[in-house]
Short mmCIF file of C-alpha atoms and ligand atoms in Angstrom, two decimals:
data_model
loop_
_atom_site.label_atom_id
_atom_site.label_comp_id
_atom_site.label_asym_id
_atom_site.label_seq_id
_atom_site.Cartn_x
_atom_site.Cartn_y
_atom_site.Cartn_z
CA MET A 1374 6.26 19.90 -14.18
CA LYS A 1375 9.50 21.84 -13.70
CA HIS A 1376 9.93 20.42 -10.21
CA LEU A 1377 9.16 16.89 -11.44
CA ASP A 1378 11.50 17.21 -14.44
CA GLU A 1379 14.42 17.69 -12.03
CA TYR A 1380 13.87 14.11 -10.87
CA ARG A 1381 13.48 12.69 -14.37
CA ASP A 1382 16.67 14.10 -15.89
CA SER A 1383 18.17 11.41 -18.16
CA GLU A 1384 21.76 12.75 -17.92
CA LYS A 1385 21.68 12.56 -14.13
CA ALA A 1386 20.07 9.12 -14.37
CA LYS A 1387 22.99 7.89 -16.52
CA LEU A 1388 25.50 9.18 -13.93
CA ILE A 1389 23.77 7.30 -11.10
CA LEU A 1390 23.44 4.17 -13.24
CA ASP A 1391 27.19 4.32 -13.99
CA ALA A 1392 27.90 4.61 -10.28
CA ILE A 1393 25.68 1.58 -9.56
CA HIS A 1394 27.43 -0.46 -12.28
CA LYS A 1395 30.84 0.44 -10.80
CA LYS A 1396 29.75 -0.34 -7.25
CA VAL A 1397 28.16 -3.74 -7.73
CA THR A 1398 30.31 -6.88 -7.54
CA LYS A 1399 27.81 -9.52 -6.36
CA LYS A 1400 24.18 -10.56 -6.83
CA TRP A 1401 21.74 -8.66 -4.59
CA ASN A 1402 17.98 -8.93 -4.10
CA ILE A 1403 16.44 -5.58 -3.21
CA MET A 1404 12.73 -5.11 -2.46
CA GLU A 1405 10.95 -1.85 -3.16
CA ILE A 1406 8.12 -1.80 -0.64
CA CYS A 1407 5.67 0.51 -2.34
CA GLY A 1408 3.50 -0.13 -5.39
CA GLY A 1409 4.12 3.48 -6.49
CA GLN A 1410 7.83 2.68 -6.66
CA THR A 1411 7.11 -0.54 -8.57
CA HIS A 1412 5.08 1.47 -11.04
CA SER A 1413 7.94 3.95 -11.63
CA ILE A 1414 10.49 1.15 -11.93
CA VAL A 1415 8.50 -0.67 -14.59
CA LYS A 1416 7.26 2.48 -16.37
CA TYR A 1417 10.75 3.95 -16.78
CA GLY A 1418 12.40 0.57 -17.42
CA ILE A 1419 14.75 1.04 -14.44
CA ASP A 1420 14.88 -2.73 -13.81
CA GLU A 1421 16.18 -3.25 -17.37
CA LEU A 1422 18.91 -0.61 -17.01
CA LEU A 1423 20.40 -2.02 -13.81
CA PRO A 1424 23.32 -4.45 -13.76
CA ASN A 1425 22.21 -8.09 -14.04
CA GLU A 1426 23.45 -8.65 -10.50
CA ILE A 1427 20.63 -6.53 -9.07
CA ASN A 1428 17.23 -8.19 -8.81
CA LEU A 1429 14.37 -5.90 -7.83
CA ILE A 1430 11.61 -7.67 -5.94
CA HIS A 1431 8.22 -5.98 -5.85
CA GLY A 1432 6.85 -5.73 -2.33
CA PRO A 1433 3.41 -5.67 -0.71
CA GLY A 1434 3.02 -1.89 -0.51
CA CYS A 1435 -0.15 -1.48 -2.54
CA PRO A 1436 -3.06 -0.94 -0.13
CA VAL A 1437 -5.71 -1.95 -2.66
CA CYS A 1438 -3.86 -5.19 -3.40
CA VAL A 1439 -3.51 -6.32 0.21
CA THR A 1440 -7.05 -5.55 1.39
CA PRO A 1441 -8.38 -9.03 2.21
CA ILE A 1442 -11.15 -10.55 0.12
CA GLU A 1443 -13.35 -10.84 3.26
CA LYS A 1444 -13.21 -7.06 3.66
CA ILE A 1445 -14.25 -6.55 0.03
CA ASP A 1446 -17.18 -8.96 0.58
CA LYS A 1447 -18.15 -7.06 3.74
CA ALA A 1448 -18.04 -3.78 1.79
CA ILE A 1449 -20.27 -5.34 -0.88
CA GLU A 1450 -22.74 -6.61 1.73
CA ILE A 1451 -22.97 -3.18 3.39
CA ALA A 1452 -23.21 -1.35 0.05
CA SER A 1453 -26.09 -3.68 -0.96
CA ASN A 1454 -28.21 -2.31 1.88
CA PRO A 1455 -30.73 0.16 0.38
CA ASN A 1456 -30.46 2.37 3.47
CA VAL A 1457 -26.70 2.87 2.99
CA ILE A 1458 -24.63 5.37 1.03
CA PHE A 1459 -21.29 3.59 0.64
CA CYS A 1460 -18.30 5.92 0.08
CA SER A 1461 -14.87 4.84 -1.13
CA PHE A 1462 -11.82 5.96 -3.03
CA GLY A 1463 -12.30 5.03 -6.69
CA ASP A 1464 -9.66 2.31 -6.95
CA MET A 1465 -11.50 0.02 -4.47
CA LEU A 1466 -14.59 -0.23 -6.67
CA ARG A 1467 -13.15 -2.71 -9.18
CA VAL A 1468 -11.36 -4.97 -6.70
CA PRO A 1469 -12.92 -8.43 -7.03
CA GLY A 1470 -14.57 -9.93 -3.96
CA SER A 1471 -15.45 -13.62 -3.91
CA LYS A 1472 -18.48 -13.13 -6.21
CA THR A 1473 -18.72 -9.54 -7.43
CA ASP A 1474 -17.28 -6.04 -6.94
CA LEU A 1475 -18.53 -2.66 -5.73
CA LEU A 1476 -18.80 -1.25 -9.25
CA LYS A 1477 -21.32 -3.94 -10.21
CA ILE A 1478 -23.26 -3.23 -7.01
CA LYS A 1479 -23.33 0.45 -8.04
CA ALA A 1480 -24.51 -0.55 -11.53
CA MET A 1481 -27.37 -2.49 -9.89
CA GLY A 1482 -28.61 0.82 -8.49
CA PHE A 1483 -27.20 0.83 -4.97
CA ASP A 1484 -25.75 4.12 -3.73
CA VAL A 1485 -21.98 3.66 -4.00
CA ARG A 1486 -20.09 6.94 -4.28
CA ILE A 1487 -16.47 7.80 -5.08
CA VAL A 1488 -15.12 10.43 -2.70
CA TYR A 1489 -11.76 12.18 -2.67
CA SER A 1490 -11.52 12.62 1.10
CA PRO A 1491 -13.07 10.79 4.08
CA VAL A 1492 -14.30 14.18 5.28
CA ASP A 1493 -16.53 14.30 2.15
CA ALA A 1494 -18.24 11.19 3.55
CA VAL A 1495 -18.84 12.97 6.88
CA ASN A 1496 -20.44 15.85 4.96
CA ILE A 1497 -22.65 13.39 3.06
CA ALA A 1498 -23.74 12.01 6.47
CA LYS A 1499 -24.67 15.52 7.61
CA GLN A 1500 -26.70 16.10 4.44
CA ASN A 1501 -28.49 12.71 4.59
CA PRO A 1502 -29.55 12.13 8.20
CA GLU A 1503 -32.08 9.44 7.17
CA LYS A 1504 -29.31 7.27 5.61
CA GLU A 1505 -26.33 5.35 7.02
CA ILE A 1506 -23.05 6.57 5.48
CA VAL A 1507 -20.13 4.14 5.45
CA PHE A 1508 -16.59 5.04 4.38
CA PHE A 1509 -14.15 2.31 3.28
CA ALA A 1510 -11.04 3.21 5.31
CA VAL A 1511 -8.18 1.30 3.66
CA GLY A 1512 -4.52 2.00 3.26
CA PHE A 1513 -1.15 2.20 4.97
CA GLU A 1514 0.04 4.76 7.53
CA THR A 1515 -0.37 7.45 4.85
CA THR A 1516 -4.19 7.37 4.77
CA ALA A 1517 -4.73 6.54 8.45
CA PRO A 1518 -4.47 10.19 9.69
CA PRO A 1519 -7.16 11.65 7.37
CA ASN A 1520 -9.40 8.65 8.05
CA ALA A 1521 -8.87 9.14 11.79
CA GLN A 1522 -9.63 12.84 11.34
CA ALA A 1523 -13.00 11.99 9.74
CA VAL A 1524 -14.00 9.76 12.67
CA PHE A 1525 -12.86 12.42 15.14
CA LEU A 1526 -14.89 15.05 13.29
CA ALA A 1527 -18.03 12.88 13.32
CA TYR A 1528 -17.48 12.19 17.05
CA GLN A 1529 -17.03 15.89 17.86
CA MET A 1530 -20.10 16.88 15.83
CA GLY A 1531 -22.23 14.10 17.32
CA ILE A 1532 -22.94 12.60 13.88
CA LYS A 1533 -24.35 9.10 14.47
CA ASN A 1534 -25.15 7.97 10.91
CA PHE A 1535 -21.47 7.74 9.87
CA SER A 1536 -19.18 4.73 10.25
CA VAL A 1537 -15.99 3.33 8.76
CA LEU A 1538 -15.10 -0.12 7.43
CA VAL A 1539 -11.47 -0.28 8.53
CA SER A 1540 -8.73 -2.20 6.75
CA HIS A 1541 -5.56 -0.31 7.63
CA VAL A 1542 -2.19 -2.03 7.39
CA LEU A 1543 1.27 -1.11 8.66
CA VAL A 1544 4.60 -1.42 6.85
CA PRO A 1545 7.15 -2.42 9.57
CA PRO A 1546 5.33 -5.64 10.62
CA ALA A 1547 5.12 -6.63 6.93
CA ILE A 1548 8.89 -6.11 6.55
CA LYS A 1549 9.48 -8.30 9.61
CA ALA A 1550 7.11 -11.00 8.27
CA ILE A 1551 9.01 -11.04 4.95
CA LEU A 1552 12.35 -11.31 6.75
CA ASP A 1553 11.08 -14.05 9.08
CA SER A 1554 9.72 -16.13 6.18
CA LYS A 1555 11.71 -19.27 5.34
CA ASN A 1556 11.35 -18.29 1.66
CA ASN A 1557 12.88 -14.86 2.15
CA ARG A 1558 15.34 -13.72 -0.53
CA VAL A 1559 15.35 -9.99 0.28
CA GLN A 1560 18.74 -8.53 1.26
CA GLY A 1561 17.91 -4.82 1.25
CA PHE A 1562 14.81 -2.61 1.24
CA LEU A 1563 13.73 0.62 -0.38
CA ALA A 1564 11.25 1.88 2.22
CA ALA A 1565 8.18 3.82 1.08
CA GLY A 1566 8.86 7.56 1.18
CA HIS A 1567 5.24 8.65 1.69
CA VAL A 1568 4.69 6.30 4.64
CA CYS A 1569 7.87 7.68 6.24
CA THR A 1570 6.63 11.23 5.63
CA VAL A 1571 3.95 10.43 8.22
CA MET A 1572 5.79 7.95 10.45
CA GLY A 1573 9.43 9.04 10.15
CA PHE A 1574 11.95 6.21 10.13
CA LYS A 1575 12.85 5.54 13.76
CA GLU A 1576 10.90 2.27 13.78
CA TYR A 1577 13.05 0.94 10.91
CA GLU A 1578 16.27 1.26 12.91
CA GLU A 1579 15.40 -1.68 15.16
CA ILE A 1580 14.65 -3.80 12.06
CA ALA A 1581 17.94 -2.88 10.32
CA GLU A 1582 19.83 -3.67 13.51
CA LYS A 1583 18.05 -6.96 14.33
CA TYR A 1584 18.05 -8.43 10.80
CA LYS A 1585 21.36 -6.84 9.69
CA ILE A 1586 19.69 -5.44 6.60
CA PRO A 1587 20.01 -2.05 4.88
CA ILE A 1588 16.85 0.04 4.60
CA VAL A 1589 16.84 3.18 2.44
CA VAL A 1590 13.84 5.54 2.68
CA THR A 1591 13.21 6.27 -1.00
CA GLY A 1592 10.98 8.52 -3.11
CA PHE A 1593 9.06 7.74 -6.28
CA GLU A 1594 10.63 9.59 -9.19
CA PRO A 1595 13.20 7.79 -11.39
CA LEU A 1596 16.19 9.65 -9.90
CA ASP A 1597 14.90 8.98 -6.36
CA ILE A 1598 14.69 5.27 -7.06
CA LEU A 1599 18.09 5.09 -8.76
CA GLN A 1600 19.69 6.97 -5.88
CA GLY A 1601 17.91 4.72 -3.36
CA ILE A 1602 19.23 1.65 -5.18
CA TYR A 1603 22.74 3.13 -5.24
CA MET A 1604 22.61 3.79 -1.48
CA CYS A 1605 21.27 0.30 -0.79
CA VAL A 1606 23.85 -1.41 -3.03
CA SER A 1607 26.64 0.64 -1.42
CA GLN A 1608 25.59 -0.59 2.03
CA LEU A 1609 25.37 -4.20 0.82
CA GLU A 1610 28.78 -4.07 -0.88
CA GLU A 1611 30.35 -2.41 2.18
CA GLY A 1612 28.72 -4.80 4.68
CA ARG A 1613 26.67 -2.06 6.36
CA SER A 1614 23.08 -2.41 7.60
CA GLU A 1615 21.77 1.05 8.40
CA VAL A 1616 18.68 3.15 7.82
CA GLU A 1617 19.45 5.91 5.32
CA ASN A 1618 17.17 8.62 4.02
CA GLN A 1619 17.26 9.27 0.26
CA TYR A 1620 13.97 11.22 0.46
CA ALA A 1621 15.28 13.91 2.82
CA ARG A 1622 13.50 16.66 0.90
CA VAL A 1623 10.25 15.31 2.37
CA VAL A 1624 10.99 12.83 5.19
CA THR A 1625 12.33 13.57 8.67
CA LYS A 1626 13.33 11.03 11.29
CA ASP A 1627 10.29 11.80 13.50
CA GLY A 1628 7.79 12.19 10.67
CA ASN A 1629 4.59 14.20 11.01
CA THR A 1630 3.90 14.09 14.75
CA LYS A 1631 0.55 15.91 14.46
CA ALA A 1632 -0.70 13.29 11.99
CA GLN A 1633 0.55 10.51 14.29
CA LYS A 1634 -1.29 12.09 17.25
CA ILE A 1635 -4.73 12.05 15.59
CA MET A 1636 -4.06 8.54 14.23
CA TYR A 1637 -3.28 7.14 17.70
CA GLU A 1638 -6.23 9.02 19.22
CA ILE A 1639 -8.62 7.01 17.02
CA PHE A 1640 -6.83 3.76 16.16
CA GLU A 1641 -4.97 1.04 18.03
CA ILE A 1642 -2.77 -1.75 16.72
CA THR A 1643 -4.35 -5.11 15.91
CA ASP A 1644 -3.53 -8.35 14.04
CA ARG A 1645 -4.51 -7.94 10.39
CA LYS A 1646 -5.02 -10.32 7.47
CA TRP A 1647 -3.29 -9.32 4.20
CA ARG A 1648 -4.75 -10.50 0.92
CA GLY A 1649 -2.71 -13.33 -0.53
CA ILE A 1650 -0.35 -13.38 2.45
CA GLY A 1651 -2.48 -14.20 5.50
CA GLU A 1652 -2.53 -12.83 9.01
CA ILE A 1653 0.44 -10.78 10.21
CA LYS A 1654 0.62 -10.09 13.94
CA GLU A 1655 0.11 -6.47 15.00
CA SER A 1656 0.14 -5.31 11.38
CA GLY A 1657 -2.97 -3.15 11.25
CA PHE A 1658 -5.17 -0.57 12.90
CA LYS A 1659 -8.65 -0.97 14.37
CA LEU A 1660 -10.84 1.65 16.01
CA LYS A 1661 -10.32 2.12 19.74
CA GLU A 1662 -13.25 0.94 21.89
CA LYS A 1663 -14.17 4.56 22.63
CA TYR A 1664 -15.09 4.93 18.92
CA ASN A 1665 -16.92 1.58 18.52
CA GLU A 1666 -20.11 3.33 17.44
CA TYR A 1667 -18.23 4.33 14.25
CA ASP A 1668 -17.22 0.74 13.45
CA ALA A 1669 -19.28 -0.38 10.42
CA GLU A 1670 -18.60 -4.08 11.11
CA LEU A 1671 -20.18 -3.77 14.56
CA LYS A 1672 -22.99 -1.52 13.35
CA PHE A 1673 -23.99 -3.93 10.58
CA GLY A 1674 -23.20 -7.13 12.54
CA ILE A 1675 -20.71 -8.56 10.02
CA VAL A 1676 -17.64 -9.22 12.16
CA ASN A 1677 -17.03 -12.90 11.36
CA TYR A 1678 -16.50 -13.75 7.70
CA SER A 1679 -14.32 -16.30 6.02
CA VAL A 1680 -13.74 -16.57 2.26
CA GLU A 1681 -11.36 -18.67 0.16
CA GLU A 1682 -9.06 -16.97 -2.41
CA SER A 1683 -9.25 -18.09 -6.06
CA GLY A 1684 -6.70 -20.83 -6.79
CA GLU A 1685 -5.62 -19.29 -10.13
CA CYS A 1686 -4.30 -16.01 -8.77
CA ILE A 1687 -0.72 -16.07 -7.42
CA SER A 1688 -0.81 -12.47 -6.20
CA GLY A 1689 0.05 -13.65 -2.68
CA LEU A 1690 3.38 -14.99 -3.95
CA ILE A 1691 3.93 -11.80 -5.95
CA LEU A 1692 3.21 -9.64 -2.90
CA GLN A 1693 5.79 -11.61 -0.93
CA GLY A 1694 8.36 -11.21 -3.70
CA ILE A 1695 8.49 -14.96 -4.43
CA LYS A 1696 7.06 -14.72 -7.99
CA LYS A 1697 6.75 -12.02 -10.66
CA PRO A 1698 3.52 -11.20 -12.55
CA VAL A 1699 4.78 -12.87 -15.73
CA ASP A 1700 5.04 -16.15 -13.78
CA CYS A 1701 1.23 -16.22 -13.51
CA SER A 1702 -0.33 -18.54 -16.11
CA VAL A 1703 -3.29 -16.21 -16.74
CA PHE A 1704 -1.36 -12.90 -16.81
CA GLY A 1705 -2.34 -10.81 -19.84
CA ALA A 1706 -4.75 -13.50 -21.10
CA LYS A 1707 -7.58 -14.33 -18.71
CA CYS A 1708 -6.45 -11.56 -16.34
CA THR A 1709 -6.11 -7.99 -17.64
CA PRO A 1710 -6.83 -4.54 -16.15
CA GLU A 1711 -10.22 -4.63 -17.95
CA HIS A 1712 -11.04 -8.08 -16.50
CA PRO A 1713 -8.90 -8.45 -13.35
CA LEU A 1714 -8.90 -11.73 -11.47
CA GLY A 1715 -6.80 -10.40 -8.60
CA ALA A 1716 -6.25 -7.13 -6.80
CA THR A 1717 -2.68 -6.69 -8.10
CA MET A 1718 -4.17 -6.28 -11.60
CA VAL A 1719 -6.79 -3.75 -10.44
CA SER A 1720 -4.81 -1.07 -8.70
CA SER A 1721 -2.60 1.32 -10.64
CA GLU A 1722 0.00 0.51 -7.95
CA GLY A 1723 -0.35 -3.25 -8.39
CA ALA A 1724 2.63 -5.12 -9.83
CA CYS A 1725 0.49 -7.07 -12.34
CA SER A 1726 -1.09 -3.90 -13.67
CA ALA A 1727 2.32 -2.16 -13.95
CA TYR A 1728 3.73 -5.15 -15.87
CA TYR A 1729 0.70 -5.26 -18.12
CA LEU A 1730 0.90 -1.55 -18.91
CA TYR A 1731 4.64 -1.26 -19.43
CA LYS A 1732 6.12 -4.68 -20.19
CA GLU A 1733 5.94 -6.30 -23.56
CA LYS A 1734 3.56 -9.19 -22.73
CA LYS A 1735 0.20 -7.80 -23.85
CA LEU A 1736 -1.85 -10.51 -25.50
S1 SF4 B 1440 -2.07 -11.74 -13.38
FE1 SF4 B 1440 -4.11 -11.65 -12.39
S2 SF4 B 1440 -4.48 -13.74 -11.69
FE2 SF4 B 1440 -2.28 -13.57 -12.10
S3 SF4 B 1440 -1.37 -12.98 -10.15
FE3 SF4 B 1440 -1.78 -11.07 -11.24
S4 SF4 B 1440 -3.82 -10.46 -10.51
FE4 SF4 B 1440 -3.58 -12.62 -9.95
#
């Protein structure tokens, strides 16, 4: 805790807040990309301590929230096969598909297991040669390297009863889609520190230059976020549009090149649908053809799927920063973390769940 306490020091927080108050002269809309940052902002009440001129917009950086409903339905269909052991990180189990969720499938007696690493799923495949083992490979650039490593391991070991249901998404194309939208209000970004730990921040420089927008690579603790906001506001007030690195204790410009190497060995870029947002060009990963035998969609013949989102849930607008959770008519009433109607209420990184846990509107 000692190391964490350094980044939660209230005296230092007051100093940075004072500096932000002195710096700001105009209204600015700043988007924090990552759901982990949203969670810290709401948990520590950072949004309420900032000057009124600064509006924080919560971005689409929660992997559970943006996994499309079709992918959840595919996971449910695969997991409902008695010959399958379906492995996933725990937070995917409660995400609602169009009719049910993986937790209910597990309760019906199908073999759905929570694992803490994709390599655990490879080991389960080794131990259960008579079964098909499927791992739900979701997430941003942060989880792509270990998921790629699991496929590579299975390939090297000649394990044939292992496959992955891939739903990886990438941050820079999402930033560009937000900036290209006619509804865009975002004037500066706090980029997600953990994604940049893997990817570095070179790819953000072209975006900052093209769109004339400041991007600050930012961590997750309260002092990280306050400092990131200060750096972003300083750029906005001074008319600069650069990429700056608040999270230099972890992030380098080139990122983790070894992790990138294994990721690009296994995956290639593809168009990807985001839940509530729609398709974004070249915004995801799919397995390279060489690894097709590890593609669960091909193995189980469930490539084409189309499902309509519920009309009540406005998570798509929340994920684009157009609405806030409290703007949803069923927030805290019909939709709660115990009975979520949308993915942004399920995940601990989802904006709706963060608002429910830490804002006053609990019905
Ligand atoms: S409160 Fe529930 S229904 Fe409303 S936007 Fe959030 S997840 Fe969707």
